[in-house]
Amino acid sequence: MGTTPPKELHVDKHVAYIKSLDTRRDELEYWLTEHLRINGVYWGLTALDLLGHRGVLPRDKTIEYVKSCQHENGGFGAHPGHDAHILTTVSAVQILAIEDALDQVDKDQIARYVASLQDRETGIFAGDQWGEVDTRFIYGAFNCLSLLGKLNCIDVEKAVQYVLLCKNYDGGFGMLPGAESHAGQIFTCIGTLAIAKKLELIDHDLLGEWLCERQLPNGGLNGRPEKLEDVCYSWWVLSSLAMIDRLHYIDRDNLIAFILSCQDPERGGIADRPNDMPDVFHTVFGVAGLSLLGYPGLREVDPKYCMPTDVIKKVVGQPVMAV
Amino acid sequence: MASHGITRTSYSKETRTAALRREELQKINEYNSLVAEVQSARSQKNYNDATLALTSALLKRNPEFYTIWNYRREILLNGILPPAVTPKPAPDSEEEKSISLILKGELIHLLPLLKSHPKCYALWNHRLWVLSQSGIYLSLEKSQGLWTEELVLVGMMLGRDERNFHGWAYRRIVVGAIEKGMVGKGMSLVEQEFEYTTVMIKSNMSNYSAWHSRTKLVGRLLEERGAKKQERMDFLEDEINFLKKAILTKPQDQSLWLYYRWLIHSNASPSNSNLNEVITPNMPHWIKIALVSSEMEDLTDMLDMGGTDASKKWLLASLVGLVGLLRRLRRSKPVRGAKPVDNEDSEEEEVDEDEDEEGDGVDEKAEMKRVREWVKRLIAIDGEKGKGRRWIDLAANAKDKQKSNLTIMAGEVVGDT
Ligand SMILES: [Zn+2]
């Protein structure tokens, strides 16, 4: 147990940690998490990029791998042998965008797959053909279709209306209409509205208040009232605040100190809380959170996509500033 | 890959002995050959009891493997359940019994997994799918039986973790499905569900999930009770008293204050925006003012009681919000000829055309002085870095009349000189 909190980001350790992830085949965990493999590649790639180590993963191999996850219906699975799902399709498209390789796939075919998951009556998206619905999937559709330049394939207006149905009196959003506000779901709803350029439809002050109250005395952020802090909320909460121009409602120094205290100083990687086991999920969201907070030496991250800003500028165009 | 709450030392690779590593390699081999076996059965489109058991074995080891759930559903549809036909099998026929047994078995089979992995999306999702099949194959009565048993299960899961996000969302879906099946009988579970939130709150008043759920239920509850004006006013008063008791015990609990804000602001705002979530729609303007004024007095009294400033943060914030609300009420004219909700409300609201814009007999200067004092204390509590910036911003944005939500109206008060 370290007594003095670390004062710096162990960039080299984190880079080495991420590079080592695909070599851990002697750990059961590696095999048990195969259903998150392509998401993991996106998380690792983004973290490396933000850490200033773009191009560390072999580009050609990465692109080939992503292509090997694609199904005949246009969607991507988590790994060869895993079924297509909207969340893994988003990761695939994000990786291809970062690698500047979107021209190597049939964008229309992917867009058709994603569009097929929208319920044209209500606007909501299913995760796959089995019908689970959640605001996370609406965000996924907006994220990847906007990267593909194919938002016109879906009913944007209906989807936006559905997102608004998930809004609560406390300013936050839940996974479905009527569900409790949750920072992760708020990110997906605000992200959807931001990509649709409809942020003016919600009350920024009310939401900003709910979000900033996620910060606890130890500097970390939780996801709901009366819950524990967790590094991944550094991303869900901070990016949402950034999208509504309220980042300054967070005590920056305290949050930076909390994220840094969750690093594994020996093996690299960032965990959910101090002294916990690190993983690539918390590593990317910790690093992306630090980037939003302007931590020195990191590349700038786009709060809507959790991808490097320069990639988004190139693929989607100039960002429209939040009013 | 996304792990929560696992300590680093218990995992560290370096601490693993050679024996442990051998054991892990053994486990990896077993797991991977099971995966290979299942995948190969799927590629051969094998849909039968044996392959169903195979997926059980694999999912027990890894319930997050969503593709295997998909295969399991394919097996159920193509190899276990008969083809869906219309009309459905006759109620209580042998065929219906056997289908019912299959679906029930599937739900029971998943139970231990759900207990060990209560946050696994794939598990909750599969249960919903199984239950939705019951509507396709079984008589309404049988299907309702399965959904009703599921409600008992959700209750048990929420008993184990009263804030489980999946559990609460799932509960609403299950209740919705049961109610959908009840339409013919004109029944509803809203009374029972409202009572459930009361029980949960009484066992732990900090359960924000339960308070939240309450906000979604009360509108319908009162509508279904056919509540008239007085009953609604009484309900609001009881609800305020119920909440205040909790607040007095735990004044630093934001769950309570978030509900407080909903309770007062949604009912006493000059215009009720979301009528589905309002206890007293079209409350007369003068009663709104009286209600908010009396709340102000009550909260001011609480402020003067003992306790540290930090424990009074939400109290102070609520007071600032109430002043904003009060000022909005004073400045808004009551709606002339507002359509009453029910017949007994036929009395026309008094409209005083000559009402002073700034309100009658109210020393707004003194009021604002107090608000500025409260905001100063709030900035001291929240700090000038981070949260406190909200109060500083609100004061700075004060003059912007375009921003007319409840928090910014508090800011309007703050900024006035
Ligand atoms: Zn986390």
XYZ file of C-alpha atoms and ligand atoms in Angstrom:
741
model
C 0.000 0.000 0.000
C 1.653 3.247 -1.110
C 1.559 5.955 1.509
C 2.373 8.877 -0.770
C 0.118 9.242 -3.774
C 1.912 9.059 -7.124
C 2.455 12.443 -8.716
C 2.903 11.355 -12.276
C 1.441 9.224 -15.000
C 3.575 6.148 -15.679
C 3.303 6.499 -19.451
C 5.944 3.933 -20.376
C 4.515 1.347 -17.982
C 1.037 1.798 -19.411
C 2.304 1.474 -22.977
C 4.155 -1.719 -22.062
C 1.064 -3.001 -20.239
C -1.217 -2.459 -23.229
C 1.300 -3.988 -25.623
C 1.507 -7.047 -23.390
C -2.258 -7.668 -23.398
C -2.281 -9.945 -26.385
C 0.562 -12.055 -25.042
C -1.261 -13.210 -21.925
C -2.510 -16.463 -23.310
C -1.284 -18.304 -20.246
C -3.920 -16.532 -18.139
C -7.457 -17.897 -17.949
C -8.765 -14.327 -17.846
C -7.447 -13.780 -21.372
C -9.736 -16.526 -22.664
C -12.711 -15.635 -20.499
C -12.730 -12.101 -21.915
C -12.698 -13.024 -25.580
C -16.226 -11.602 -25.896
C -14.628 -8.174 -25.331
C -11.592 -8.652 -27.580
C -12.417 -6.143 -30.313
C -13.605 -3.628 -27.730
C -10.280 -4.240 -25.985
C -8.367 -3.457 -29.172
C -10.258 -0.167 -29.457
C -9.597 0.656 -25.780
C -5.904 -0.215 -26.076
C -5.429 1.598 -29.360
C -7.114 4.743 -28.053
C -5.154 4.687 -24.805
C -1.864 4.284 -26.685
C -2.788 7.099 -29.022
C -3.721 9.486 -26.204
C -0.499 8.529 -24.414
C 1.375 9.738 -27.491
C 2.223 6.281 -28.838
C 0.289 6.169 -32.060
C 1.349 3.401 -34.399
C 2.681 1.084 -31.716
C 0.288 -1.718 -32.668
C 0.973 -3.157 -36.156
C -1.505 -1.377 -38.454
C -1.936 -4.074 -41.104
C -2.430 -6.836 -38.569
C -4.965 -4.741 -36.674
C -6.991 -4.015 -39.808
C -6.890 -7.657 -40.869
C -8.035 -8.686 -37.414
C -10.985 -6.292 -37.507
C -12.003 -7.562 -40.923
C -11.840 -11.133 -39.648
C -14.560 -10.262 -37.128
C -17.069 -9.144 -39.781
C -20.159 -11.199 -40.613
C -22.120 -11.529 -43.810
C -24.810 -9.220 -42.463
C -22.234 -6.408 -42.270
C -21.962 -6.359 -38.473
C -18.858 -7.224 -36.487
C -18.481 -9.677 -33.604
C -16.110 -9.502 -30.648
C -13.708 -11.986 -32.259
C -13.891 -14.610 -35.001
C -16.554 -17.085 -33.848
C -18.503 -14.398 -31.969
C -21.801 -13.085 -33.302
C -22.353 -9.603 -34.676
C -23.566 -7.017 -32.167
C -23.951 -3.258 -32.330
C -21.404 -2.596 -29.558
C -18.674 -4.665 -31.201
C -19.528 -3.120 -34.569
C -18.938 0.315 -33.034
C -15.518 -0.777 -31.778
C -14.620 -2.143 -35.219
C -15.559 1.120 -36.922
C -13.713 3.159 -34.280
C -10.537 1.116 -34.802
C -10.757 1.493 -38.574
C -11.296 5.256 -38.174
C -8.234 5.587 -35.932
C -6.186 3.509 -38.369
C -7.503 5.628 -41.262
C -8.769 2.467 -42.928
C -12.499 3.071 -43.341
C -12.062 2.850 -47.109
C -11.130 -0.800 -46.739
C -14.660 -1.865 -45.758
C -18.097 -1.582 -47.355
C -19.503 1.333 -45.382
C -23.005 0.948 -46.816
C -23.164 -2.666 -45.769
C -22.191 -1.793 -42.171
C -24.663 1.080 -42.146
C -27.432 -1.220 -43.375
C -26.711 -3.625 -40.521
C -26.884 -0.861 -37.914
C -29.993 0.684 -39.462
C -31.715 -2.715 -39.415
C -31.538 -2.654 -35.617
C -33.676 0.476 -35.274
C -37.334 0.120 -34.358
C -38.858 2.617 -36.771
C -41.920 3.030 -34.565
C -40.166 4.143 -31.387
C -36.676 5.103 -32.583
C -34.866 2.795 -30.152
C -32.104 0.402 -31.261
C -31.689 -3.257 -30.384
C -28.221 -4.633 -29.655
C -28.650 -7.429 -32.183
C -31.405 -9.509 -33.756
C -32.356 -10.913 -30.336
C -33.968 -7.677 -29.352
C -32.367 -6.316 -26.168
C -32.956 -2.537 -26.074
C -31.012 0.129 -24.207
C -29.954 3.753 -24.769
C -26.380 2.426 -25.078
C -27.345 0.987 -28.440
C -28.769 4.290 -29.706
C -25.474 5.928 -28.865
C -23.585 3.084 -30.567
C -25.584 3.622 -33.735
C -24.969 7.378 -33.721
C -21.281 6.926 -32.973
C -20.491 4.502 -35.757
C -22.895 5.859 -38.376
C -21.505 9.374 -37.949
C -17.974 7.985 -38.353
C -19.162 6.294 -41.539
C -20.942 9.458 -42.721
C -24.188 7.484 -42.873
C -26.444 9.026 -40.215
C -29.015 9.565 -42.955
C -29.694 5.795 -42.954
C -31.680 6.007 -39.724
C -34.529 8.027 -38.254
C -32.433 10.490 -36.258
C -35.408 12.497 -35.044
C -37.237 9.459 -33.604
C -34.093 8.284 -31.845
C -33.592 11.740 -30.322
C -37.190 11.751 -29.099
C -36.647 8.350 -27.504
C -33.537 9.607 -25.704
C -35.566 12.510 -24.324
C -38.120 10.020 -22.946
C -35.315 8.569 -20.819
C -34.680 11.923 -19.122
C -35.476 12.215 -15.434
C -36.504 15.101 -13.174
C -32.994 15.150 -11.679
C -31.561 16.134 -15.066
C -30.011 12.719 -15.761
C -30.941 9.829 -18.050
C -31.596 6.110 -17.586
C -31.251 3.025 -19.769
C -34.952 3.047 -20.677
C -37.857 5.443 -20.086
C -38.570 5.425 -16.345
C -35.162 4.050 -15.336
C -32.979 5.761 -12.751
C -30.296 8.238 -13.834
C -26.881 6.656 -14.201
C -23.643 8.342 -15.325
C -22.899 5.709 -17.979
C -26.350 6.058 -19.517
C -26.085 9.851 -19.293
C -22.934 9.674 -21.388
C -24.745 7.636 -24.044
C -27.738 9.983 -24.097
C -25.714 13.200 -24.098
C -23.347 11.691 -26.669
C -26.311 10.877 -28.912
C -27.719 14.403 -28.567
C -24.269 15.914 -29.152
C -23.703 13.910 -32.346
C -27.229 14.815 -33.485
C -26.454 18.474 -32.593
C -29.516 18.569 -30.335
C -27.918 19.456 -27.003
C -30.080 22.560 -26.742
C -33.044 20.280 -25.963
C -31.892 19.638 -22.402
C -31.282 21.628 -19.248
C -27.517 21.979 -18.936
C -27.532 23.525 -15.463
C -29.663 20.807 -13.941
C -27.628 18.032 -15.546
C -24.386 19.797 -14.647
C -25.411 19.843 -11.010
C -26.218 16.106 -10.932
C -22.955 15.296 -12.671
C -20.682 17.403 -10.475
C -22.243 15.902 -7.360
C -20.674 12.602 -8.482
C -17.324 13.862 -7.146
C -16.548 12.450 -3.708
C -14.239 13.905 -1.055
C -11.428 11.556 -2.183
C -11.534 13.171 -5.643
C -12.985 10.168 -7.479
C -16.361 10.137 -9.217
C -19.244 7.729 -8.679
C -21.978 6.799 -11.145
C -25.063 7.395 -8.973
C -25.867 9.003 -5.609
C -24.556 7.100 -2.572
C -22.320 4.765 -4.604
C -18.552 4.193 -4.582
C -16.053 6.032 -6.775
C -14.623 4.282 -9.850
C -12.091 5.404 -12.481
C -14.369 4.605 -15.434
C -16.776 7.296 -14.234
C -13.943 9.762 -14.717
C -14.851 9.300 -18.331
C -18.655 8.969 -18.309
C -19.119 11.965 -16.020
C -16.317 14.181 -17.313
C -17.101 13.724 -20.992
C -20.761 14.522 -20.321
C -19.743 17.669 -18.452
C -17.418 18.583 -21.312
C -20.234 18.214 -23.847
C -22.409 20.666 -21.896
C -19.464 22.966 -21.229
C -19.361 22.398 -17.451
C -15.994 20.683 -16.987
C -14.968 23.294 -14.458
C -17.596 21.964 -12.012
C -15.097 19.217 -11.161
C -12.138 19.701 -8.842
C -9.454 18.942 -11.389
C -6.472 18.434 -9.104
C -8.361 16.071 -6.817
C -9.615 13.937 -9.671
C -6.176 13.794 -11.306
C -4.711 12.650 -7.986
C -7.402 9.966 -7.681
C -6.837 8.594 -11.199
C -3.068 8.557 -10.684
C -3.529 6.680 -7.417
C -5.289 3.884 -9.326
C -2.226 3.108 -11.456
C -0.312 -0.105 -11.031
C 3.154 1.408 -10.584
C 4.956 -1.857 -11.329
C 3.118 -3.574 -14.138
C 1.342 -0.560 -15.642
C -2.371 -0.160 -16.288
C -5.085 1.637 -14.320
C -7.689 -0.030 -12.068
C -11.173 0.986 -10.889
C -9.826 1.960 -7.454
C -6.436 2.193 -5.731
C -4.695 -1.183 -5.259
C -7.156 -3.050 -7.478
C -6.236 -5.111 -10.497
C -5.780 -2.950 -13.604
C -7.513 -3.633 -16.919
C -7.488 -1.980 -20.327
C -11.056 -0.665 -19.890
C -10.155 1.407 -16.840
C -6.803 2.268 -18.400
C -8.331 3.978 -21.422
C -11.038 5.747 -19.448
C -8.512 6.900 -16.846
C -6.171 8.220 -19.526
C -9.035 9.795 -21.499
C -10.258 11.457 -18.305
C -6.789 12.869 -17.681
C -6.718 14.121 -21.264
C -10.018 15.964 -20.802
C -8.595 17.495 -17.650
C -5.677 18.799 -19.693
C -3.059 16.594 -18.074
C 0.281 17.556 -19.665
C 1.750 15.403 -22.420
C -1.465 13.692 -23.495
C -3.143 13.967 -26.855
C -6.539 15.660 -26.911
C -9.606 13.393 -26.725
C -13.036 14.059 -28.225
C -15.659 13.801 -25.476
C -18.410 12.528 -27.789
C -16.461 9.594 -29.197
C -13.649 8.841 -26.750
C -11.276 9.000 -29.689
C -8.368 11.320 -30.512
C -9.665 14.753 -31.525
C -7.573 14.909 -34.676
C -9.073 11.630 -35.895
C -12.597 12.956 -35.334
C -11.757 16.216 -37.076
C -10.496 14.305 -40.059
C -13.306 11.736 -40.230
C -16.360 13.712 -39.083
C -15.252 17.273 -39.728
C -14.852 20.337 -37.558
C -16.640 19.975 -34.230
C -19.561 22.300 -33.638
C -18.941 23.913 -30.288
C -21.543 23.361 -27.610
C -23.507 26.511 -26.903
C -11.248 -7.155 -18.879
C -13.490 -4.702 -17.127
C -12.927 -5.843 -13.601
C -14.252 -4.197 -10.490
C -13.108 -4.547 -6.926
C -10.468 -7.271 -7.395
C -7.359 -6.468 -5.376
C -4.042 -6.386 -7.154
C -2.131 -8.572 -4.702
C -4.578 -11.440 -5.047
C -3.839 -11.543 -8.726
C -0.156 -10.683 -9.140
C 1.400 -13.057 -11.619
C 4.724 -13.071 -9.812
C 3.198 -14.550 -6.680
C 1.823 -17.573 -8.478
C 3.705 -20.742 -7.773
C 4.606 -23.230 -10.477
C 1.825 -25.500 -9.233
C -0.751 -22.730 -9.512
C 0.415 -21.940 -13.010
C 0.086 -25.569 -14.040
C -3.376 -25.561 -12.600
C -4.283 -22.452 -14.564
C -2.981 -23.931 -17.814
C -5.071 -27.012 -17.112
C -8.149 -24.828 -16.638
C -7.402 -22.958 -19.857
C -7.192 -26.219 -21.794
C -10.441 -27.502 -20.361
C -12.193 -24.225 -21.061
C -10.905 -23.950 -24.610
C -11.834 -27.495 -25.546
C -15.331 -26.878 -24.221
C -15.561 -23.713 -26.325
C -14.337 -25.629 -29.384
C -16.877 -28.369 -28.787
C -19.752 -25.903 -28.506
C -18.663 -23.905 -31.553
C -18.349 -27.046 -33.626
C -21.804 -28.246 -32.564
C -23.176 -24.878 -33.570
C -21.504 -24.895 -36.968
C -23.145 -28.282 -37.561
C -26.483 -26.791 -36.506
C -26.902 -29.312 -33.724
C -29.988 -28.372 -31.792
C -30.901 -30.909 -29.120
C -30.825 -31.705 -25.408
C -27.161 -32.674 -25.542
C -26.046 -29.394 -27.106
C -28.315 -27.465 -24.748
C -26.483 -29.123 -21.857
C -23.186 -28.272 -23.505
C -24.074 -24.568 -23.588
C -25.097 -24.804 -19.926
C -21.679 -26.118 -19.031
C -19.932 -23.338 -20.923
C -22.202 -20.535 -19.737
C -21.713 -21.614 -16.146
C -18.027 -20.929 -16.611
C -18.542 -17.764 -18.599
C -22.014 -16.179 -18.557
C -20.699 -13.126 -20.437
C -20.143 -15.135 -23.623
C -23.095 -13.560 -25.483
C -22.666 -15.661 -28.615
C -23.303 -18.829 -26.636
C -26.579 -17.391 -25.335
C -27.555 -16.792 -28.959
C -26.747 -20.417 -29.755
C -28.747 -21.517 -26.736
C -31.778 -19.620 -28.003
C -31.306 -21.189 -31.434
C -31.298 -24.627 -29.785
C -34.444 -23.839 -27.828
C -36.253 -22.569 -30.913
C -35.089 -25.243 -33.344
C -34.606 -28.332 -31.238
C -36.446 -28.140 -27.937
C -39.604 -26.090 -28.321
C -42.148 -27.151 -30.944
C -42.638 -24.760 -33.871
C -44.798 -21.837 -32.793
C -48.272 -22.351 -34.200
C -51.567 -20.539 -34.097
C -53.785 -21.271 -32.386
C -51.686 -21.919 -29.295
C -51.921 -25.324 -27.654
C -55.070 -25.664 -25.568
C -54.757 -24.498 -21.943
C -53.640 -27.338 -19.670
C -53.131 -29.672 -22.599
C -50.155 -32.021 -22.411
C -48.425 -29.941 -25.048
C -48.829 -26.729 -23.120
C -47.631 -28.382 -19.938
C -44.499 -29.620 -21.611
C -43.710 -26.209 -23.126
C -44.358 -24.533 -19.811
C -41.967 -26.975 -18.169
C -39.233 -26.175 -20.689
C -39.534 -22.425 -20.206
C -39.734 -22.739 -16.441
C -36.734 -25.035 -16.440
C -34.788 -22.457 -18.408
C -35.579 -19.757 -15.850
C -34.727 -21.959 -12.881
C -31.544 -23.154 -14.505
C -30.329 -19.542 -14.714
C -31.016 -18.680 -11.130
C -27.693 -19.625 -9.493
C -25.837 -17.832 -12.291
C -27.856 -14.691 -11.734
C -27.036 -14.775 -8.046
C -23.311 -15.031 -8.747
C -23.379 -12.523 -11.651
C -26.119 -10.009 -10.791
C -24.657 -7.376 -13.123
C -24.405 -9.538 -16.231
C -26.494 -7.988 -19.020
C -26.625 -11.251 -21.006
C -28.314 -13.079 -18.140
C -31.087 -10.571 -17.545
C -31.534 -10.337 -21.287
C -31.924 -14.095 -21.693
C -34.541 -14.245 -18.947
C -36.585 -11.599 -20.744
C -36.327 -13.546 -23.956
C -37.545 -16.740 -22.279
C -40.442 -14.882 -20.689
C -41.353 -13.273 -23.998
C -41.544 -16.774 -25.512
C -44.137 -17.668 -22.919
C -46.456 -15.121 -24.526
C -46.020 -16.817 -27.894
C -46.525 -20.412 -26.734
C -48.660 -20.392 -23.617
C -52.132 -19.352 -22.621
C -52.363 -15.897 -21.071
C -52.896 -17.415 -17.645
C -49.817 -19.637 -17.803
C -47.688 -16.863 -19.232
C -48.878 -14.458 -16.546
C -47.930 -17.073 -13.978
C -44.341 -17.084 -15.204
C -44.113 -13.296 -15.234
C -45.572 -13.113 -11.746
C -43.023 -15.593 -10.432
C -40.380 -13.443 -12.057
C -41.544 -10.457 -10.024
C -40.891 -12.482 -6.870
C -37.409 -13.239 -8.152
C -36.656 -9.553 -8.853
C -37.797 -8.779 -5.339
C -35.326 -11.332 -4.045
C -32.499 -9.938 -6.198
C -33.226 -6.406 -4.976
C -33.291 -7.749 -1.457
C -29.707 -8.882 -1.978
C -28.626 -5.597 -3.575
C -31.173 -2.852 -3.077
C -29.552 -0.558 -5.644
C -29.009 -3.069 -8.459
C -29.538 -0.958 -11.532
C -30.444 -3.960 -13.674
C -32.862 -5.198 -11.031
C -34.868 -1.978 -10.877
C -35.024 -1.536 -14.647
C -35.958 -5.203 -15.003
C -38.651 -4.842 -12.366
C -40.328 -2.098 -14.397
C -40.249 -4.298 -17.505
C -41.724 -7.271 -15.641
C -44.443 -5.148 -14.063
C -45.219 -3.657 -17.476
C -45.566 -7.123 -18.982
C -47.847 -8.342 -16.203
C -50.027 -5.255 -16.493
C -50.224 -5.675 -20.249
C -51.687 -9.126 -19.698
C -54.146 -7.739 -17.174
C -55.683 -5.097 -19.393
C -58.822 -7.115 -19.975
C -59.450 -7.274 -16.266
C -58.696 -3.584 -15.830
C -56.033 -4.244 -13.256
C -52.824 -2.507 -12.388
C -49.874 -3.109 -10.105
C -49.281 0.536 -9.353
C -50.541 0.352 -5.742
C -48.400 -2.686 -5.046
C -45.332 -1.125 -6.685
C -45.769 2.122 -4.805
C -46.019 0.172 -1.556
C -42.844 -1.681 -2.560
C -40.911 1.609 -2.773
C -42.236 2.548 0.674
C -40.993 -0.735 2.129
C -37.590 -0.299 0.498
C -37.303 3.285 1.744
C -38.306 2.283 5.256
C -35.557 -0.325 5.294
C -33.019 2.217 3.985
C -34.034 5.815 3.478
C -30.904 6.476 1.355
C -32.181 4.209 -1.411
C -32.288 6.707 -4.269
C -33.459 3.974 -6.655
C -36.627 3.623 -4.604
C -37.224 7.381 -4.340
C -36.693 7.673 -8.068
C -39.181 4.897 -8.708
C -41.700 6.758 -6.580
C -41.542 9.789 -8.860
C -42.514 7.550 -11.761
C -45.425 5.942 -9.924
C -47.317 8.654 -8.024
C -48.933 10.298 -11.041
C -50.521 7.053 -12.174
C -51.300 5.986 -8.616
C -53.463 9.038 -7.974
C -55.068 8.905 -11.379
C -56.091 5.290 -10.863
C -57.405 6.098 -7.418
C -59.494 8.739 -9.101
C -58.109 11.164 -6.543
C -59.824 14.526 -6.346
C -58.278 17.826 -5.402
C -58.412 17.425 -1.629
C -57.132 13.854 -1.694
C -54.242 14.996 -3.830
C -53.409 17.852 -1.460
C -53.502 15.435 1.474
C -51.288 13.020 -0.394
C -48.733 15.752 -1.054
C -48.774 16.773 2.592
C -48.284 13.176 3.757
C -45.461 12.708 1.291
C -43.720 15.865 2.489
C -44.066 14.703 6.107
C -42.789 11.222 5.293
C -39.759 12.735 3.557
C -39.093 15.344 6.239
C -38.798 12.651 8.887
C -36.039 11.038 6.837
C -34.368 14.393 6.208
C -34.281 15.213 9.901
C -32.519 11.907 10.554
C -30.027 12.233 7.713
C -29.831 15.844 6.516
C -26.663 15.272 4.477
C -28.261 12.613 2.233
C -28.625 13.929 -1.321
C -31.115 11.162 -2.268
C -33.639 12.756 0.042
C -33.051 16.266 -1.166
C -33.278 15.295 -4.831
C -36.686 13.813 -4.062
C -37.566 16.906 -2.054
C -36.820 19.115 -5.021
C -38.959 16.974 -7.269
C -41.791 16.976 -4.762
C -41.931 20.719 -4.261
C -40.876 22.009 -7.652
C -42.910 19.649 -9.811
C -46.068 20.520 -7.896
C -45.555 24.202 -7.158
C -43.907 25.495 -10.341
C -45.862 28.226 -12.129
C -46.497 25.776 -14.956
C -46.425 22.024 -14.454
C -44.479 20.695 -17.390
C -44.893 16.948 -17.027
C -48.390 16.153 -15.856
C -47.656 12.437 -15.561
C -45.272 13.147 -12.752
C -47.313 15.636 -10.745
C -49.311 15.013 -7.576
C -51.407 18.182 -7.615
C -51.878 19.399 -11.193
C -53.371 22.864 -11.463
C -52.849 23.688 -7.826
C -54.198 27.232 -7.382
C -51.514 29.879 -7.656
C -52.046 31.244 -4.162
C -51.710 27.755 -2.664
C -48.455 27.259 -4.499
C -47.136 30.461 -2.969
C -48.396 29.435 0.462
C -46.803 25.993 0.143
C -43.410 27.290 -0.915
C -43.461 30.024 1.734
C -44.246 27.503 4.437
C -41.453 25.221 3.178
C -39.085 28.198 3.301
C -39.987 28.795 6.914
C -39.611 25.158 7.790
C -36.202 24.872 6.150
C -35.034 28.134 7.676
C -35.922 26.707 11.095
C -33.908 23.594 10.300
C -31.009 25.796 9.309
C -31.039 27.459 12.698
C -30.829 24.126 14.484
C -27.386 22.828 15.385
C -24.945 20.994 13.103
C -21.945 21.700 10.936
C -22.187 23.696 7.732
C -21.184 20.657 5.679
C -24.255 18.753 6.894
C -26.386 21.685 5.763
C -25.257 21.877 2.183
C -28.410 20.376 0.680
C -30.583 22.330 3.021
C -28.941 25.559 1.886
C -29.127 24.566 -1.786
C -32.812 23.725 -1.401
C -33.482 27.055 0.265
C -31.851 28.903 -2.614
C -33.984 26.864 -5.011
C -37.145 27.658 -3.055
C -36.504 31.387 -3.171
C -36.037 31.144 -6.924
C -39.310 29.251 -7.190
C -41.111 31.722 -4.971
C -39.935 34.628 -7.050
C -41.035 32.972 -10.230
C -44.434 32.392 -8.682
C -44.726 36.007 -7.552
C -43.915 37.211 -11.039
C -46.147 34.853 -12.947
C -49.812 35.630 -13.178
C -52.149 32.801 -12.260
C -53.608 31.195 -15.339
C -57.072 32.654 -15.939
C -59.750 30.035 -16.398
C -57.257 27.196 -16.101
C -59.050 23.983 -16.912
C -59.795 22.231 -13.639
C -58.799 18.561 -13.343
C -62.095 17.460 -11.929
C -65.545 18.894 -11.540
C -65.328 19.887 -7.920
C -62.552 22.293 -8.888
C -64.931 24.641 -10.613
C -64.094 27.619 -8.450
C -62.354 30.235 -10.537
C -58.959 31.318 -9.360
C -58.747 34.864 -8.141
C -56.745 37.006 -10.475
C -55.486 40.225 -9.043
C -54.741 42.351 -12.062
C -53.151 45.034 -9.974
C -50.778 42.663 -8.290
C -47.437 44.283 -7.812
C -44.774 42.690 -10.012
C -42.535 42.351 -7.030
C -45.211 40.835 -4.831
C -47.225 42.348 -2.031
C -45.685 43.107 1.271
C -42.586 41.062 0.656
C -39.245 42.521 1.575
C -37.345 41.134 -1.380
C -34.235 43.076 -0.472
C -34.008 41.298 2.866
C -34.795 37.998 1.155
C -31.944 38.482 -1.279
C -29.568 39.416 1.433
C -30.267 36.097 3.063
C -29.849 34.232 -0.226
C -26.487 35.848 -0.833
C -25.479 34.725 2.621
C -26.586 31.142 1.889
C -24.734 31.087 -1.415
C -21.595 32.332 0.304
C -21.881 29.426 2.711
C -22.472 27.019 -0.184
C -19.354 28.235 -1.972
C -17.425 27.775 1.269
C -18.762 24.214 1.601
C -18.304 23.174 -2.027
C -15.034 25.045 -2.500
C -14.065 27.548 -5.165
C -12.579 24.762 -7.239
C -15.045 22.235 -8.614
C -18.597 22.005 -7.294
C -18.618 25.514 -5.872
C -18.125 26.883 -9.377
C -21.754 26.027 -10.010
C -22.842 28.646 -7.491
C -20.328 31.159 -8.777
C -21.543 30.548 -12.354
C -25.181 30.838 -11.364
C -24.550 34.195 -9.791
C -22.652 35.349 -12.850
C -25.353 34.171 -15.276
C -28.017 35.668 -13.096
C -29.247 38.299 -15.490
C -29.840 35.889 -18.345
C -33.640 35.715 -18.427
C -33.560 33.202 -21.262
C -32.478 30.508 -18.845
C -35.592 29.731 -16.942
C -35.098 26.435 -15.167
C -35.327 25.999 -11.462
C -31.647 26.179 -10.638
C -30.915 29.149 -12.790
C -33.820 31.009 -11.231
C -32.010 30.603 -7.970
C -29.123 32.270 -9.719
C -31.327 35.125 -10.751
C -32.001 35.804 -7.125
C -28.356 35.581 -6.239
C -27.236 38.061 -8.844
C -29.825 40.738 -8.201
C -28.579 43.699 -6.263
Zn -15.450 0.889 -13.530
